[in-house]
C-alpha atoms as a PDB file:
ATOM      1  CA  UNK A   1      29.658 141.695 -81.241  1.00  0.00           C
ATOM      2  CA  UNK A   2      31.003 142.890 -84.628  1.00  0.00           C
ATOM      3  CA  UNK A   3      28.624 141.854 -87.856  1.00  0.00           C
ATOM      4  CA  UNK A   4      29.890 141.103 -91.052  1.00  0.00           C
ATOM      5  CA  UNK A   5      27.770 140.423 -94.244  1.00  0.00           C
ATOM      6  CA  UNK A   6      24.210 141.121 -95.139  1.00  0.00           C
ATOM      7  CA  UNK A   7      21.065 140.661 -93.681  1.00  0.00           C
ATOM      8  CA  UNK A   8      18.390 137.708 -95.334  1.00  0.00           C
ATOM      9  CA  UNK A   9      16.236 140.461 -95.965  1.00  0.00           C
ATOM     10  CA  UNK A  10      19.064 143.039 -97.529  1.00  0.00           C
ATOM     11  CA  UNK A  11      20.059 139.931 -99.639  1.00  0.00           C
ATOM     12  CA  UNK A  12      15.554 138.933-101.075  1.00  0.00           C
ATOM     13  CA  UNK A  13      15.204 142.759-101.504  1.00  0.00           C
ATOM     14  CA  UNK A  14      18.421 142.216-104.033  1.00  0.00           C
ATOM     15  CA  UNK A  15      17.317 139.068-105.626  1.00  0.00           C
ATOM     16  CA  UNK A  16      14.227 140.674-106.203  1.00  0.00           C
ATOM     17  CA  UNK A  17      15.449 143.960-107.903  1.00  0.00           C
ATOM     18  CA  UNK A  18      17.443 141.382-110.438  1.00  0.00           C
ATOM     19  CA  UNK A  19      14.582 139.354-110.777  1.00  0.00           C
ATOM     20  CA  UNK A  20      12.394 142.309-111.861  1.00  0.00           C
ATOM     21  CA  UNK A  21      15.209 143.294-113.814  1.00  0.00           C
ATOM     22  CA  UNK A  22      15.564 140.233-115.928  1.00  0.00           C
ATOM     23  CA  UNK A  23      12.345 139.862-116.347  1.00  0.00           C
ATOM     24  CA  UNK A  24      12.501 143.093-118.291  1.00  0.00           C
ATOM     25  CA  UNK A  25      15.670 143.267-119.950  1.00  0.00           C
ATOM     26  CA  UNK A  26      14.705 139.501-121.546  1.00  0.00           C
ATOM     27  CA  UNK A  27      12.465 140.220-123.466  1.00  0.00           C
ATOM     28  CA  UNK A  28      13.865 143.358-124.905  1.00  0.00           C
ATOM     29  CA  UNK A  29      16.806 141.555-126.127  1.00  0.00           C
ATOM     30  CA  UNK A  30      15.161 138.640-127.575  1.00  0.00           C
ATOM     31  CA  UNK A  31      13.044 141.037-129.271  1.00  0.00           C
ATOM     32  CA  UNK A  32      16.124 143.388-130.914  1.00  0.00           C
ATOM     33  CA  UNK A  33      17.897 139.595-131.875  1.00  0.00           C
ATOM     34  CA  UNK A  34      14.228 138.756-133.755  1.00  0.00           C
ATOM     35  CA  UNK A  35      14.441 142.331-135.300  1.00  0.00           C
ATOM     36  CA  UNK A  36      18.201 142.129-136.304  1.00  0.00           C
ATOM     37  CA  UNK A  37      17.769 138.670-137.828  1.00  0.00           C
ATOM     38  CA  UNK A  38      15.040 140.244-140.171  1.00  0.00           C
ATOM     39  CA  UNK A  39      17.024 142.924-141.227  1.00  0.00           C
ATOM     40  CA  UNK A  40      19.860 140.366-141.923  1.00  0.00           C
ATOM     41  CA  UNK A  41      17.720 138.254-144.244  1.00  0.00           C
ATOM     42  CA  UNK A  42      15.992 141.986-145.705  1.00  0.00           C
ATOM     43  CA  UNK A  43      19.677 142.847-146.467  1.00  0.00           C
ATOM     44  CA  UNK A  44      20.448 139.056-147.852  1.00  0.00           C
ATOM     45  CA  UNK A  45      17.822 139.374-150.472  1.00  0.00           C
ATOM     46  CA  UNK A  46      18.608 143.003-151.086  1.00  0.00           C
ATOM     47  CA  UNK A  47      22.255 141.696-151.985  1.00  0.00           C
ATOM     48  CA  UNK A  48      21.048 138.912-154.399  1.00  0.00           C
ATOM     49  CA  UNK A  49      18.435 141.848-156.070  1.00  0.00           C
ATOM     50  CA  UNK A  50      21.735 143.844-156.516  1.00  0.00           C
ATOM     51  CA  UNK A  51      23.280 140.655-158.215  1.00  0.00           C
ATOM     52  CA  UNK A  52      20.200 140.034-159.974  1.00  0.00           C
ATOM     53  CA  UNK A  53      20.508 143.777-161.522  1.00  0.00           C
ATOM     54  CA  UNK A  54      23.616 143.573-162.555  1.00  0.00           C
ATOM     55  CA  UNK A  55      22.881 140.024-163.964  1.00  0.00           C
ATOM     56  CA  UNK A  56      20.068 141.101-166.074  1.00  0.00           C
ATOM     57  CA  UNK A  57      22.246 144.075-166.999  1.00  0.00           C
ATOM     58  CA  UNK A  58      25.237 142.115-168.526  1.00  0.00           C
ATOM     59  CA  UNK A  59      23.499 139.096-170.011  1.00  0.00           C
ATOM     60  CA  UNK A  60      21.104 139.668-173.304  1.00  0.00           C
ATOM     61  CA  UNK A  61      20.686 135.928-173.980  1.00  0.00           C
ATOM     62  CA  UNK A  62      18.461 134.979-171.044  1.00  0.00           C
ATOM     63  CA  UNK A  63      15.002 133.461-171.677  1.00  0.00           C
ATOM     64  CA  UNK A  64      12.323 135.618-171.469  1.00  0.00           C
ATOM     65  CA  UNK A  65      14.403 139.174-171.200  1.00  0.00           C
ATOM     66  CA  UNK A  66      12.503 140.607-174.314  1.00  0.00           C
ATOM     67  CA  UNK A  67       9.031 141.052-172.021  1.00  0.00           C
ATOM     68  CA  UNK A  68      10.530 142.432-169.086  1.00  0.00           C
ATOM     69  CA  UNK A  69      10.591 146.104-169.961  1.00  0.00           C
ATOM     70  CA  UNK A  70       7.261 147.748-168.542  1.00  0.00           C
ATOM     71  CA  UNK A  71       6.498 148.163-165.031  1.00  0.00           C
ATOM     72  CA  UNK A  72       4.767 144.474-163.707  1.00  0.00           C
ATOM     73  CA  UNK A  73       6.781 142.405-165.262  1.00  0.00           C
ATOM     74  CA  UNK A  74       8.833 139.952-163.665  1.00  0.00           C
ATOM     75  CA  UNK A  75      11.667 137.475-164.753  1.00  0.00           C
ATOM     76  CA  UNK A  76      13.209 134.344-163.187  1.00  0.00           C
ATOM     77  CA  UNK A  77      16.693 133.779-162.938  1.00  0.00           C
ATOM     78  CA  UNK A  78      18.124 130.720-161.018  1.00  0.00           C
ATOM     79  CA  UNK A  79      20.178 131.064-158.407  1.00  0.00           C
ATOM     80  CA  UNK A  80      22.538 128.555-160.105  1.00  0.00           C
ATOM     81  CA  UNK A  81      22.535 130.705-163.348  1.00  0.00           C
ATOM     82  CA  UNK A  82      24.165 133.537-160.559  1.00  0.00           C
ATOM     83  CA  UNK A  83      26.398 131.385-159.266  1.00  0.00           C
ATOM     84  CA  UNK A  84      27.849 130.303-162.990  1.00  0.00           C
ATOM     85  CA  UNK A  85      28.163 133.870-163.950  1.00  0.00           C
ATOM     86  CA  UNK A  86      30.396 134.902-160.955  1.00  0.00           C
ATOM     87  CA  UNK A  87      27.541 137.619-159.437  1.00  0.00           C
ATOM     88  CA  UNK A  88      26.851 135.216-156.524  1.00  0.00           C
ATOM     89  CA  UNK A  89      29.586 132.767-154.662  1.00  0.00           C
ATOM     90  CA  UNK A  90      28.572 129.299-154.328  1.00  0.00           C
ATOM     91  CA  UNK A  91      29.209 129.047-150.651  1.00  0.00           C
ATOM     92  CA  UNK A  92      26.600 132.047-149.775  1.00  0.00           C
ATOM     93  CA  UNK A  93      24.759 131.001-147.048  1.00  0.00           C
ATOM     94  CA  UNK A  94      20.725 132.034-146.565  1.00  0.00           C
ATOM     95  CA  UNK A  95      20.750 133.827-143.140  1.00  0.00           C
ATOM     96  CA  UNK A  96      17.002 132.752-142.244  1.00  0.00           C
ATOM     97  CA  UNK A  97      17.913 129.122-143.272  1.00  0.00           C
ATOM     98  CA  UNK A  98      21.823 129.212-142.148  1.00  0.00           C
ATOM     99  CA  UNK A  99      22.011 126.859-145.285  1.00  0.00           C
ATOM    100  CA  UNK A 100      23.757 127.298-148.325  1.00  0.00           C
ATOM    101  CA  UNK A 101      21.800 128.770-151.562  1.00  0.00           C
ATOM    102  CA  UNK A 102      20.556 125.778-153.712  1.00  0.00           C
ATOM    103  CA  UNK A 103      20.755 126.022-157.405  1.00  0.00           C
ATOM    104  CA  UNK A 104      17.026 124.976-157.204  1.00  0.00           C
ATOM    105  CA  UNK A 105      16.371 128.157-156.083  1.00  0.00           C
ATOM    106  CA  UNK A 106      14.599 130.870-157.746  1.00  0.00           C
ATOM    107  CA  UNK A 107      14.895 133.920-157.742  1.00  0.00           C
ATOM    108  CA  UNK A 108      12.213 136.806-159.080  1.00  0.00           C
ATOM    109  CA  UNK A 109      12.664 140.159-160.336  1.00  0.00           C
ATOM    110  CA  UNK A 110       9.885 142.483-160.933  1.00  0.00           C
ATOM    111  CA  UNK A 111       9.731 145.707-162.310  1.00  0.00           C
ATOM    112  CA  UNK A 112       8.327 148.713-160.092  1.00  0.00           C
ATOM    113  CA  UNK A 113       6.490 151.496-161.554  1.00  0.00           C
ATOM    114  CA  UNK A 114       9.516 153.992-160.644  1.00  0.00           C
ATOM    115  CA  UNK A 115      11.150 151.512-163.105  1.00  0.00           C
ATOM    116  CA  UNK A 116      13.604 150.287-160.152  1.00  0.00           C
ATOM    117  CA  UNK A 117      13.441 146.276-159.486  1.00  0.00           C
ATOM    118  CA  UNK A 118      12.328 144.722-156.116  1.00  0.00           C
ATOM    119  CA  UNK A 119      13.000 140.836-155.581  1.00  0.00           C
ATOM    120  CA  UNK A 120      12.300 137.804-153.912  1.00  0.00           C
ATOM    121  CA  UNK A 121      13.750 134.475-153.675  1.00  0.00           C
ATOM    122  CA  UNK A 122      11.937 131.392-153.656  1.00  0.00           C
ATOM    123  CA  UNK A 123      13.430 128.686-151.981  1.00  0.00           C
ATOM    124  CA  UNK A 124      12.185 125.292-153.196  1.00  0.00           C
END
């Protein structure tokens, strides 16, 4: 008699080694798609800091730019204000939210003591 095909057993012994093998390999990836989505919305607000900069840098008549000079200080600048003055498009999307930047939003600037700027944005 000539056999073709596998065994039941050949074919559980394979299930299993998938099995064991998803059960590993799932976790890892949801893990580096948590990690990459952080580092998206790290580089999102390191993007709108940049704008911010070059906002501050270009604009003397904004409220409150006389006391933000020493290390500790902080200013806010709405996002709206960004999007009027052509440093951020209007369509830009948040990554975390996957919504578009309100004009409510706020964003502060604060002055580190190596004098360089680190941000947040405050989404109301």
């Amino acid at each position: 008699m000539n056999k073709k095909g596998f065994t039941l057993i050949e074919l559980l012994a394979v299930l299993g080694l998938l099995t064991i093998i998803a059960l590993l390999g799932v976790p890892m990836i949801i893990n580096q798609i948590e990690s990459q989505k952080k580092q998206n919305y790290e580089n999102f607000v390191s993007d709108l800091c940049l704008s911010a900069e070059a906002y501050l840098n270009h604009n003397t008549n904004i409220e409150g730019i006389d006391d933000f000079r020493e290390p500790g200080d902080t200013i806010s600048i709405k996002i709206q204000d960004l999007i009027t003055s052509g440093f951020v498009k209007s369509n830009t999307k948040n990554p975390k939210t996957k919504e578009k930047l309100k004009a409510t939003d706020i964003f502060v600037v604060t002055i580190n003591d190596d004098k360089t700027y680190s941000c947040t944005l405050n989404e109301e």
